[in-house]
Short mmCIF file of C-alpha atoms and ligand atoms in Angstrom, two decimals:
data_model
loop_
_atom_site.label_atom_id
_atom_site.label_comp_id
_atom_site.label_asym_id
_atom_site.label_seq_id
_atom_site.Cartn_x
_atom_site.Cartn_y
_atom_site.Cartn_z
CA MET A 1 -16.42 16.52 -37.16
CA VAL A 2 -15.00 13.21 -38.45
CA ASN A 3 -16.91 10.39 -37.07
CA ILE A 4 -15.00 7.69 -36.10
CA PRO A 5 -16.03 4.02 -35.82
CA PRO A 6 -15.49 2.19 -32.69
CA TYR A 7 -12.85 -0.19 -33.10
CA HIS A 8 -14.46 -4.58 -32.18
CA ILE A 9 -11.85 -5.99 -29.36
CA ILE A 10 -12.17 -8.95 -28.27
CA VAL A 11 -10.21 -9.58 -24.27
CA ILE A 12 -8.95 -12.72 -24.14
CA GLY A 13 -9.87 -13.74 -20.10
CA THR A 14 -12.15 -12.56 -17.85
CA GLY A 15 -8.78 -12.31 -15.12
CA LEU A 16 -8.87 -9.25 -13.14
CA ALA A 17 -6.26 -7.64 -16.31
CA GLY A 18 -8.93 -8.73 -19.06
CA LEU A 19 -11.65 -7.72 -16.75
CA THR A 20 -10.40 -4.04 -16.15
CA ALA A 21 -9.28 -4.08 -19.64
CA ALA A 22 -12.69 -4.80 -20.78
CA ILE A 23 -14.20 -1.69 -19.20
CA SER A 24 -11.31 0.93 -19.85
CA LEU A 25 -11.88 -0.07 -23.56
CA SER A 26 -15.33 -0.06 -22.91
CA LYS A 27 -15.89 3.76 -21.49
CA ALA A 28 -13.47 4.30 -24.38
CA GLY A 29 -15.53 4.50 -26.74
CA HIS A 30 -15.14 0.74 -28.10
CA ASN A 31 -16.90 -2.50 -28.53
CA VAL A 32 -15.78 -5.21 -26.11
CA GLU A 33 -16.16 -8.80 -26.14
CA ILE A 34 -14.78 -10.92 -23.40
CA VAL A 35 -13.79 -14.74 -24.45
CA GLU A 36 -12.95 -17.27 -21.63
CA ALA A 37 -12.57 -20.59 -20.97
CA ALA A 38 -13.80 -21.61 -17.86
CA PRO A 39 -17.96 -22.27 -17.20
CA ALA A 40 -17.91 -19.48 -14.48
CA VAL A 41 -15.64 -16.41 -13.37
CA GLY A 42 -13.09 -17.18 -11.14
CA TYR A 43 -13.54 -17.97 -7.79
CA ILE A 44 -10.50 -18.65 -6.05
CA GLY A 45 -10.76 -18.39 -1.86
CA ALA A 46 -8.25 -16.34 -1.66
CA GLY A 47 -8.06 -12.47 -0.73
CA ILE A 48 -6.31 -9.57 -2.46
CA GLN A 49 -4.12 -6.68 -1.40
CA ILE A 50 -4.93 -3.69 -4.03
CA SER A 51 -2.15 -0.85 -3.73
CA PRO A 52 -3.02 2.75 -4.41
CA ASN A 53 -1.26 2.85 -8.31
CA SER A 54 -4.31 0.51 -8.99
CA SER A 55 -6.99 1.46 -6.73
CA ARG A 56 -6.76 4.88 -8.57
CA VAL A 57 -8.26 3.14 -11.70
CA LEU A 58 -10.30 0.92 -10.82
CA ARG A 59 -12.12 4.51 -8.95
CA LYS A 60 -11.20 6.61 -11.80
CA LEU A 61 -13.12 3.12 -14.18
CA GLY A 62 -16.43 3.24 -11.64
CA VAL A 63 -15.33 0.21 -10.41
CA ASP A 64 -15.15 1.62 -7.09
CA LYS A 65 -19.48 1.80 -6.36
CA TYR A 66 -19.47 -2.08 -7.17
CA ILE A 67 -16.65 -3.02 -4.86
CA GLN A 68 -16.19 -0.55 -2.13
CA LYS A 69 -18.65 -1.92 0.66
CA TYR A 70 -16.80 -5.04 0.58
CA CYS A 71 -13.39 -3.61 1.05
CA LEU A 72 -11.17 -3.14 4.27
CA GLU A 73 -8.36 -0.61 4.61
CA PRO A 74 -5.11 -2.03 6.09
CA ILE A 75 -3.90 0.57 9.13
CA ASP A 76 -0.58 -1.02 8.94
CA LEU A 77 2.01 -2.65 7.73
CA LYS A 78 2.95 -5.02 10.56
CA MET A 79 6.76 -7.36 10.04
CA MET A 80 7.59 -10.03 12.74
CA SER A 81 9.85 -12.01 13.82
CA TYR A 82 8.54 -15.78 12.54
CA HIS A 83 9.50 -17.99 15.23
CA SER A 84 8.71 -15.24 18.20
CA GLY A 85 6.04 -12.91 16.67
CA ASN A 86 7.72 -10.01 18.39
CA VAL A 87 7.43 -6.96 16.10
CA LEU A 88 10.06 -5.43 14.29
CA VAL A 89 8.31 -2.96 12.18
CA GLU A 90 5.77 -1.11 11.65
CA THR A 91 5.03 0.67 8.63
CA PRO A 92 1.62 3.34 8.33
CA LEU A 93 -0.55 2.14 4.97
CA LYS A 94 -3.99 3.56 5.33
CA GLU A 95 -2.69 7.13 5.94
CA PRO A 96 -0.52 7.55 3.37
CA ALA A 97 -2.19 5.79 0.73
CA LEU A 98 -5.22 8.43 1.47
CA GLN A 99 -3.25 11.51 2.18
CA ARG A 100 0.06 11.23 0.52
CA TYR A 101 -1.19 9.12 -2.79
CA GLY A 102 -4.45 10.44 -2.45
CA SER A 103 -6.20 6.93 -3.32
CA PRO A 104 -7.04 3.55 -0.99
CA TYR A 105 -4.72 0.73 -0.10
CA TRP A 106 -8.00 -1.79 -0.05
CA HIS A 107 -7.58 -5.94 1.11
CA ILE A 108 -10.69 -7.30 -0.92
CA HIS A 109 -12.27 -11.29 -1.31
CA ARG A 110 -11.04 -12.16 -5.50
CA ALA A 111 -14.37 -13.43 -5.39
CA ASP A 112 -16.11 -10.21 -4.66
CA LEU A 113 -13.33 -7.94 -7.08
CA HIS A 114 -14.16 -10.22 -9.87
CA ARG A 115 -18.11 -10.03 -9.07
CA GLY A 116 -17.66 -6.07 -9.18
CA LEU A 117 -15.44 -5.98 -11.36
CA LEU A 118 -17.86 -8.37 -14.37
CA GLU A 119 -21.14 -6.57 -13.13
CA ALA A 120 -19.17 -2.86 -14.34
CA ALA A 121 -18.43 -4.62 -17.10
CA ILE A 122 -22.02 -5.97 -18.25
CA ASP A 123 -23.30 -2.62 -17.10
CA LEU A 124 -21.15 -0.84 -19.91
CA GLY A 125 -22.27 -3.21 -22.45
CA VAL A 126 -19.09 -5.50 -22.31
CA LYS A 127 -20.55 -9.30 -23.85
CA VAL A 128 -18.92 -12.25 -22.04
CA TYR A 129 -18.96 -15.53 -23.81
CA LEU A 130 -17.93 -18.26 -21.08
CA ASP A 131 -16.59 -22.03 -21.44
CA ASN A 132 -14.78 -20.97 -25.08
CA ARG A 133 -11.54 -22.00 -24.26
CA VAL A 134 -9.03 -20.23 -27.20
CA VAL A 135 -7.54 -22.86 -28.79
CA ASP A 136 -6.15 -21.03 -32.55
CA ILE A 137 -5.91 -17.16 -32.55
CA ASP A 138 -4.62 -15.65 -36.66
CA PRO A 139 -2.83 -12.75 -35.68
CA TYR A 140 -3.15 -11.04 -38.84
CA LYS A 141 -6.68 -10.96 -39.24
CA PRO A 142 -6.88 -10.55 -36.58
CA SER A 143 -9.50 -13.79 -35.34
CA LEU A 144 -9.57 -16.78 -33.01
CA VAL A 145 -11.47 -19.59 -32.65
CA THR A 146 -12.59 -21.22 -29.47
CA LYS A 147 -12.89 -24.93 -28.61
CA THR A 148 -16.62 -25.18 -29.22
CA GLY A 149 -15.77 -24.10 -32.97
CA ALA A 150 -16.84 -20.56 -32.42
CA LYS A 151 -14.67 -18.32 -34.53
CA PHE A 152 -14.66 -14.43 -33.63
CA THR A 153 -13.15 -11.49 -35.17
CA ALA A 154 -12.11 -8.11 -34.65
CA ASP A 155 -10.18 -5.56 -35.24
CA LEU A 156 -7.81 -5.83 -32.25
CA ILE A 157 -7.19 -8.93 -30.02
CA VAL A 158 -6.12 -7.88 -26.09
CA ALA A 159 -4.89 -10.95 -25.23
CA SER A 160 -5.13 -11.71 -21.00
CA ASP A 161 -5.11 -15.21 -20.90
CA GLY A 162 -2.69 -15.24 -17.71
CA LEU A 163 0.12 -16.82 -17.00
CA TRP A 164 -0.23 -19.29 -19.12
CA SER A 165 -1.10 -17.73 -22.09
CA ILE A 166 -1.46 -18.96 -24.91
CA ALA A 167 -0.78 -15.91 -27.26
CA ARG A 168 2.70 -14.71 -25.56
CA ALA A 169 3.50 -17.75 -27.73
CA VAL A 170 1.96 -16.31 -30.95
CA VAL A 171 3.16 -12.82 -30.21
CA LEU A 172 6.82 -14.20 -29.38
CA GLY A 173 6.25 -16.87 -32.07
CA LYS A 174 7.55 -19.21 -30.02
CA PRO A 175 7.04 -21.03 -26.51
CA SER A 176 7.44 -18.99 -23.01
CA PRO A 177 5.80 -21.26 -20.44
CA PRO A 178 6.42 -19.11 -16.94
CA VAL A 179 9.28 -20.36 -15.01
CA PRO A 180 8.99 -21.83 -11.81
CA THR A 181 10.54 -20.01 -8.38
CA GLY A 182 10.81 -22.69 -6.97
CA GLN A 183 8.37 -21.69 -3.82
CA MET A 184 4.91 -22.13 -3.44
CA CYS A 185 2.20 -21.07 -1.36
CA PHE A 186 -0.52 -21.96 0.82
CA ARG A 187 -3.63 -19.99 0.44
CA ILE A 188 -6.42 -20.53 3.25
CA THR A 189 -9.33 -18.37 4.64
CA VAL A 190 -11.11 -19.03 7.47
CA PRO A 191 -14.55 -17.14 9.29
CA THR A 192 -12.65 -15.20 11.64
CA LYS A 193 -16.25 -16.56 14.02
CA LYS A 194 -14.36 -19.51 14.33
CA LEU A 195 -11.37 -17.92 16.34
CA GLU A 196 -13.42 -15.81 18.52
CA GLY A 197 -12.37 -15.88 21.63
CA LEU A 198 -9.47 -17.92 21.53
CA THR A 199 -5.64 -16.68 23.40
CA GLY A 200 -3.43 -14.53 22.00
CA LEU A 201 -5.72 -13.89 18.32
CA ASP A 202 -8.10 -10.53 18.67
CA ASP A 203 -5.33 -8.60 17.02
CA LEU A 204 -5.29 -10.73 14.08
CA ILE A 205 -8.78 -11.38 13.81
CA THR A 206 -10.41 -7.55 14.73
CA VAL A 207 -7.67 -5.48 13.18
CA ALA A 208 -7.41 -4.50 9.73
CA ARG A 209 -3.59 -4.75 8.58
CA ASN A 210 -1.18 -6.89 8.02
CA ASN A 211 0.07 -9.00 9.13
CA HIS A 212 3.73 -10.14 7.78
CA TRP A 213 6.14 -12.40 9.38
CA PHE A 214 9.87 -13.00 7.56
CA GLY A 215 11.15 -16.63 8.27
CA PRO A 216 14.28 -18.67 6.64
CA ASN A 217 12.51 -19.55 3.38
CA GLY A 218 9.16 -18.36 3.20
CA THR A 219 6.68 -15.68 4.41
CA MET A 220 3.02 -16.09 6.43
CA LEU A 221 0.28 -12.90 5.55
CA THR A 222 -2.47 -12.01 7.34
CA TYR A 223 -4.98 -9.95 6.61
CA LEU A 224 -8.67 -9.83 7.31
CA LEU A 225 -11.74 -9.60 4.67
CA GLU A 226 -15.08 -8.38 5.05
CA GLY A 227 -17.61 -9.45 2.27
CA VAL A 228 -20.05 -11.38 1.07
CA HIS A 229 -19.48 -14.45 3.31
CA GLY A 230 -18.75 -12.37 5.95
CA THR A 231 -15.00 -11.37 8.02
CA MET A 232 -12.71 -13.89 6.83
CA ILE A 233 -8.24 -13.64 7.66
CA ASN A 234 -7.18 -14.63 4.53
CA LEU A 235 -3.12 -16.98 4.89
CA VAL A 236 -0.91 -17.03 2.33
CA LEU A 237 1.74 -19.25 3.77
CA THR A 238 4.66 -19.19 1.00
CA CYS A 239 7.56 -21.55 2.07
CA ASP A 240 10.37 -23.54 -1.01
CA ALA A 241 7.90 -25.83 -2.81
CA ARG A 242 7.06 -29.54 -1.39
CA MET A 243 4.51 -30.35 -4.39
CA PRO A 244 5.10 -33.34 -6.65
CA ASP A 245 6.84 -32.28 -9.86
CA GLY A 246 4.44 -31.37 -12.48
CA VAL A 247 1.67 -30.58 -10.34
CA ASN A 248 1.28 -26.62 -9.91
CA GLN A 249 -1.93 -25.90 -8.08
CA ARG A 250 -4.03 -28.72 -5.46
CA ILE A 251 -6.23 -29.36 -2.80
CA SER A 252 -4.26 -29.63 0.34
CA SER A 253 -4.71 -29.75 4.10
CA LYS A 254 -3.96 -28.19 7.57
CA LYS A 255 -1.74 -30.89 8.25
CA GLU A 256 0.51 -30.32 5.18
CA ALA A 257 0.42 -26.77 6.15
CA LYS A 258 1.06 -27.36 9.64
CA GLU A 259 4.16 -29.49 9.12
CA ALA A 260 5.68 -27.03 6.84
CA PHE A 261 5.58 -24.07 9.31
CA LYS A 262 5.83 -26.09 12.64
CA ASP A 263 8.37 -24.10 14.00
CA TRP A 264 6.84 -20.71 13.29
CA ASP A 265 4.09 -18.13 15.22
CA PRO A 266 2.09 -20.70 16.99
CA ARG A 267 -0.76 -18.04 16.71
CA ILE A 268 -1.09 -19.09 12.91
CA LEU A 269 -0.68 -22.93 13.40
CA LYS A 270 -3.79 -22.25 15.35
CA ILE A 271 -5.64 -20.75 13.01
CA LEU A 272 -4.20 -23.93 11.15
CA ASP A 273 -6.83 -25.51 13.47
CA TYR A 274 -9.94 -24.13 12.21
CA ALA A 275 -9.09 -24.11 7.98
CA ASP A 276 -11.53 -26.28 6.42
CA GLU A 277 -9.98 -25.86 2.68
CA VAL A 278 -6.27 -25.41 2.05
CA LEU A 279 -5.06 -24.73 -1.32
CA GLU A 280 -1.71 -25.67 -3.08
CA TRP A 281 0.13 -23.11 -5.37
CA ARG A 282 3.10 -23.47 -6.96
CA LEU A 283 5.09 -19.95 -8.07
CA PHE A 284 6.18 -18.91 -11.65
CA THR A 285 7.58 -15.58 -13.05
CA HIS A 286 8.15 -14.83 -16.66
CA LYS A 287 11.68 -13.85 -18.66
CA GLU A 288 11.06 -10.42 -19.29
CA ALA A 289 9.56 -10.91 -23.00
CA PRO A 290 11.06 -8.93 -26.09
CA THR A 291 8.17 -7.37 -27.20
CA TRP A 292 3.96 -7.90 -26.16
CA ILE A 293 2.58 -7.30 -29.72
CA HIS A 294 2.83 -9.43 -32.32
CA GLU A 295 4.30 -8.17 -35.80
CA SER A 296 0.83 -7.79 -37.23
CA ASN A 297 -0.56 -4.82 -34.89
CA LYS A 298 -3.92 -6.92 -33.97
CA LEU A 299 -2.62 -8.82 -31.03
CA VAL A 300 -1.06 -8.01 -27.99
CA LEU A 301 -0.93 -9.16 -24.22
CA ILE A 302 -1.49 -7.24 -20.48
CA GLY A 303 -1.71 -8.44 -17.55
CA ASP A 304 0.36 -11.74 -16.28
CA ALA A 305 0.74 -12.22 -19.84
CA ALA A 306 3.02 -10.33 -20.70
CA HIS A 307 4.86 -10.09 -16.79
CA ALA A 308 3.90 -12.89 -14.30
CA MET A 309 6.02 -11.51 -11.65
CA THR A 310 6.43 -13.02 -7.57
CA PRO A 311 4.18 -12.32 -5.63
CA TYR A 312 6.46 -11.10 -2.74
CA LEU A 313 4.59 -7.38 -3.63
CA ALA A 314 1.18 -8.57 -3.64
CA GLN A 315 1.40 -6.40 -7.10
CA GLY A 316 0.68 -9.02 -10.06
CA SER A 317 -2.79 -7.66 -10.96
CA ALA A 318 -2.43 -3.79 -10.12
CA MET A 319 0.24 -4.22 -13.12
CA GLY A 320 -2.22 -5.96 -15.48
CA ILE A 321 -4.81 -3.06 -13.66
CA GLU A 322 -2.30 -0.53 -14.69
CA ASP A 323 -2.39 -1.93 -18.28
CA SER A 324 -5.55 -1.48 -18.66
CA ALA A 325 -5.87 2.09 -17.59
CA ILE A 326 -3.02 3.05 -20.16
CA LEU A 327 -4.29 0.91 -23.16
CA GLY A 328 -7.41 2.69 -22.49
CA GLY A 329 -6.38 5.21 -22.31
CA VAL A 330 -3.78 5.09 -25.86
CA LEU A 331 -6.79 3.43 -27.98
CA ALA A 332 -9.25 6.53 -26.96
CA ARG A 333 -6.81 8.84 -28.48
CA LEU A 334 -5.33 7.29 -31.29
CA PRO A 335 -8.89 5.48 -32.21
CA THR A 336 -8.05 4.88 -35.88
CA PRO A 337 -7.26 2.12 -38.06
CA ASP A 338 -3.67 3.99 -39.17
CA THR A 339 -2.93 4.85 -35.75
CA LEU A 340 -3.75 1.16 -34.38
CA PRO A 341 0.74 0.74 -34.38
CA GLN A 342 1.56 4.14 -32.88
CA ALA A 343 -1.15 3.64 -29.67
CA LEU A 344 0.22 -0.35 -29.00
CA LYS A 345 3.68 1.14 -29.21
CA LEU A 346 3.01 3.88 -27.33
CA TYR A 347 0.59 1.57 -24.78
CA GLU A 348 4.48 -1.23 -25.06
CA LYS A 349 6.51 1.14 -24.45
CA LEU A 350 4.44 2.65 -21.41
CA ARG A 351 4.77 0.14 -19.96
CA VAL A 352 7.57 -2.03 -20.18
CA LYS A 353 9.90 -0.24 -17.82
CA ARG A 354 7.62 0.23 -14.96
CA THR A 355 6.71 -3.62 -14.81
CA ALA A 356 10.17 -4.90 -15.34
CA LYS A 357 11.16 -2.00 -12.21
CA VAL A 358 8.17 -3.74 -9.98
CA THR A 359 8.94 -7.10 -11.04
CA ALA A 360 13.05 -6.81 -9.67
CA ALA A 361 11.74 -4.80 -6.78
CA SER A 362 9.75 -8.30 -6.69
CA ILE A 363 12.65 -10.53 -6.22
CA ASP A 364 14.21 -8.50 -3.66
CA SER A 365 11.58 -8.38 -1.47
CA ARG A 366 11.80 -12.33 -1.76
CA TRP A 367 15.80 -12.02 -0.57
CA PHE A 368 15.27 -9.38 2.19
CA THR A 369 11.77 -11.15 3.88
CA GLN A 370 13.11 -14.29 3.80
CA MET A 371 16.86 -14.45 4.88
CA PRO A 372 17.95 -18.30 6.37
CA ASP A 373 18.60 -18.19 10.44
CA GLY A 374 22.22 -16.74 11.54
CA PRO A 375 24.05 -13.48 11.30
CA GLU A 376 22.74 -12.05 7.91
CA GLN A 377 19.15 -12.03 9.73
CA LYS A 378 20.30 -10.74 12.69
CA ALA A 379 21.60 -8.08 11.36
CA ARG A 380 18.59 -7.20 9.34
CA ASP A 381 16.52 -7.84 12.26
CA GLU A 382 18.43 -5.06 14.24
CA TYR A 383 18.32 -3.09 11.17
CA LEU A 384 14.86 -2.74 11.21
CA LEU A 385 14.18 -2.19 14.36
CA ALA A 386 17.17 0.68 14.53
CA ASN A 387 15.47 2.17 11.69
CA PRO A 388 11.43 2.45 12.40
CA GLY A 389 9.25 4.03 9.87
CA ILE A 390 9.66 5.04 6.42
CA MET A 391 12.26 7.28 5.59
CA ASN A 392 14.63 8.10 2.58
CA GLY A 393 17.61 5.08 1.80
CA HIS A 394 15.54 2.29 4.23
CA LYS A 395 16.71 -0.93 3.02
CA HIS A 396 14.18 -2.24 3.16
CA ASN A 397 11.69 -1.67 -0.26
CA ARG A 398 8.40 -1.32 1.61
CA SER A 399 10.40 1.61 4.47
CA ASP A 400 11.68 3.45 1.31
CA GLN A 401 10.24 6.32 1.28
CA GLN A 402 11.67 6.96 -2.35
CA PHE A 403 10.11 3.39 -3.28
CA LEU A 404 7.35 3.99 -2.47
CA ASP A 405 6.43 6.66 -4.09
CA ASP A 406 7.11 5.28 -7.35
CA LEU A 407 5.13 2.16 -6.65
CA PHE A 408 2.16 3.59 -5.10
CA GLY A 409 2.74 7.29 -6.62
CA TYR A 410 2.07 5.90 -10.01
CA ASN A 411 -0.87 7.35 -11.78
CA ALA A 412 -1.23 5.95 -14.94
CA PHE A 413 -4.03 8.65 -16.35
CA ASP A 414 -0.91 11.36 -16.22
CA GLU A 415 1.85 9.53 -17.28
CA LEU A 416 -0.89 9.41 -20.24
CA ASP A 417 -1.18 13.32 -20.53
CA LYS A 418 2.69 13.21 -20.00
CA ALA A 419 3.16 10.96 -22.58
CA PHE A 420 1.28 12.81 -25.45
CA LYS A 421 1.98 16.50 -24.16
CA GLU A 422 5.81 15.88 -24.23
CA ALA A 423 4.55 14.55 -28.27
CA VAL A 424 2.90 18.05 -29.07
CA PHE A 425 5.85 20.09 -27.64
CA ARG A 426 8.68 17.61 -29.39
CA SER A 427 7.72 18.30 -32.99
CA LYS A 428 4.17 19.07 -35.00
CA ARG A 429 4.59 16.12 -36.76
CA PRO A 430 2.63 12.58 -36.13
CA ILE A 431 2.16 10.69 -32.35
CA SER A 432 5.31 8.40 -34.05
CA HIS A 433 7.72 10.57 -31.73
CA LEU A 434 6.33 8.39 -28.58
CA MET A 435 7.59 5.38 -30.60
CA GLU A 436 11.36 6.22 -30.51
C1 FAD B 1 0.09 -16.29 -3.81
C2 FAD B 1 -0.44 -15.10 -5.07
C3 FAD B 1 -1.11 -13.76 -4.31
C4 FAD B 1 -1.14 -12.65 -5.16
N1 FAD B 1 -1.25 -11.62 -3.87
C5 FAD B 1 -1.77 -10.34 -5.08
C6 FAD B 1 -1.96 -9.01 -4.83
O1 FAD B 1 -2.44 -9.49 -3.80
N2 FAD B 1 -1.81 -8.18 -5.45
C7 FAD B 1 -1.59 -8.16 -6.18
O2 FAD B 1 -2.08 -7.12 -7.62
N3 FAD B 1 -1.36 -9.46 -6.71
C8 FAD B 1 -1.24 -10.07 -6.33
N4 FAD B 1 -1.72 -11.24 -6.87
C9 FAD B 1 -0.66 -11.63 -8.67
C10 FAD B 1 -2.33 -11.64 -8.91
O3 FAD B 1 -3.13 -12.62 -8.82
C11 FAD B 1 -1.89 -11.78 -10.41
O4 FAD B 1 -0.98 -11.52 -10.88
C12 FAD B 1 -3.58 -11.47 -11.56
O5 FAD B 1 -4.50 -12.25 -10.77
C13 FAD B 1 -3.04 -11.90 -13.12
O6 FAD B 1 -4.47 -11.32 -13.82
P1 FAD B 1 -4.73 -11.72 -15.11
O7 FAD B 1 -5.85 -11.04 -15.24
O8 FAD B 1 -3.58 -11.38 -15.74
O9 FAD B 1 -4.52 -13.24 -15.20
P2 FAD B 1 -5.51 -14.38 -14.71
O10 FAD B 1 -6.28 -13.86 -13.56
O11 FAD B 1 -4.68 -15.63 -14.80
O12 FAD B 1 -6.62 -14.78 -15.61
C14 FAD B 1 -6.57 -15.28 -17.10
C15 FAD B 1 -7.88 -15.51 -17.16
O13 FAD B 1 -7.77 -16.34 -19.32
C16 FAD B 1 -8.23 -17.33 -18.95
N5 FAD B 1 -7.42 -18.40 -19.76
C17 FAD B 1 -6.48 -18.50 -19.78
N6 FAD B 1 -6.18 -19.51 -21.00
C18 FAD B 1 -7.79 -19.12 -21.88
C19 FAD B 1 -8.06 -19.89 -22.70
N7 FAD B 1 -6.98 -20.72 -24.07
N8 FAD B 1 -9.46 -18.93 -23.60
C20 FAD B 1 -9.95 -18.14 -22.64
N9 FAD B 1 -9.40 -18.10 -21.54
C21 FAD B 1 -8.39 -18.68 -21.03
C22 FAD B 1 -8.47 -17.62 -17.67
O14 FAD B 1 -9.84 -18.75 -17.42
C23 FAD B 1 -8.47 -16.83 -16.30
O15 FAD B 1 -10.19 -16.69 -15.86
C24 FAD B 1 -1.16 -13.05 -6.53
C25 FAD B 1 -0.41 -14.45 -6.94
C26 FAD B 1 -0.51 -14.50 -6.18
C27 FAD B 1 -0.05 -16.13 -6.50
#
């Protein structure tokens, strides 16, 4: 048997995509190091939704044992009218996730997820260099230099440096900054202990649900988190941008948030009275990149660096997690230097259509859920009330069976198996057929 030496891979960034990729590549047998700009692994006071398509990956990679005790499974997605809070439609989440898609839908605090991923990566032997912002990349060698002056050389650089990726410009040969969507959100977590006993809040602070309000030019979302910091209610309040030009994130106040949502469900305004920390976050997306691979075939983009999308479908990190499964999978099966270009091409081929489709669906969600007051909104609400639950051809993608099957039913590992089987059936020639 030929003994194939593993690749030495440098991952840029300890975001959700970078850490998952490090785990996946490590499990594929490669030596992985991560360089991260921040002095500590990121803490954002906010939750994240992990749908079955991404929980499937995390479970297969063994990350569940690090995070499961911090995960809540929402029973349903409850969609309401912004002003009255009247329910328009409820669609189940927990039961179809487990029964139809075979993997749970989770809510988790980002800090708990990050910590779990980091522990899993370190247990696999991944080395993490914090406080090492990458300032220069030589994609041909490939190597990179960090702000400390340290130089790292590898066989492959996997760039998961997020929305403002510097590697994206290196891959494309020109700057490709993210594009503002014109919207922002307030991100807030409030301990539910502070809210106990307040009239009208029981359902919101005791039942694991995904509560969603549709309003003119905005949405509100709340769900519960059960992390190391106790039980919290997580709020994401999206509206048209009210931030000064050039500011993309800043500490805000409950007064600002209440002002922006003053005509909305009074229950949320009541919760805001108890908020200590309010963050403002400008929302961006990326134009589709013509490629994610540098011509040297030694630098590749994943996660938001490749395809940042709007958050209206809560799928941004899910796509980065799926990317990581596919990249690890192709580099497990094509692990030699001469097959690296083919492996990267196959990764890109398997991921581009999927991420473009989900990006487009996320934009559709924005328009469907944020209609201004008027006849169109009224007709939408009447349609939703008349068409409860999940069915084929539903006008709202979160109730459309076919759409949900594609989104949540996606199995990155099956996709890999299918691609490799097809290559074998199509020809006895090398795997390069997959690139066509
Ligand atoms: C309001 C909101 C809600 C969302 N909700 C969800 C949700 O519920 N579910 C979901 O799936 N997705 C959600 N998303 C999307 C999700 O947060 C992102 O898609 C995901 O976090 C991106 O992960 P990433 O690892 O690609 O990038 P990032 O998380 O941005 O990580 C990039 C990392 O690279 C580091 N870095 C950057 N530049 C350098 C450099 N030069 N040198 C070294 N390190 C560097 C950064 O410090 C950072 O640690 C949401 C997004 C928003 C804005």
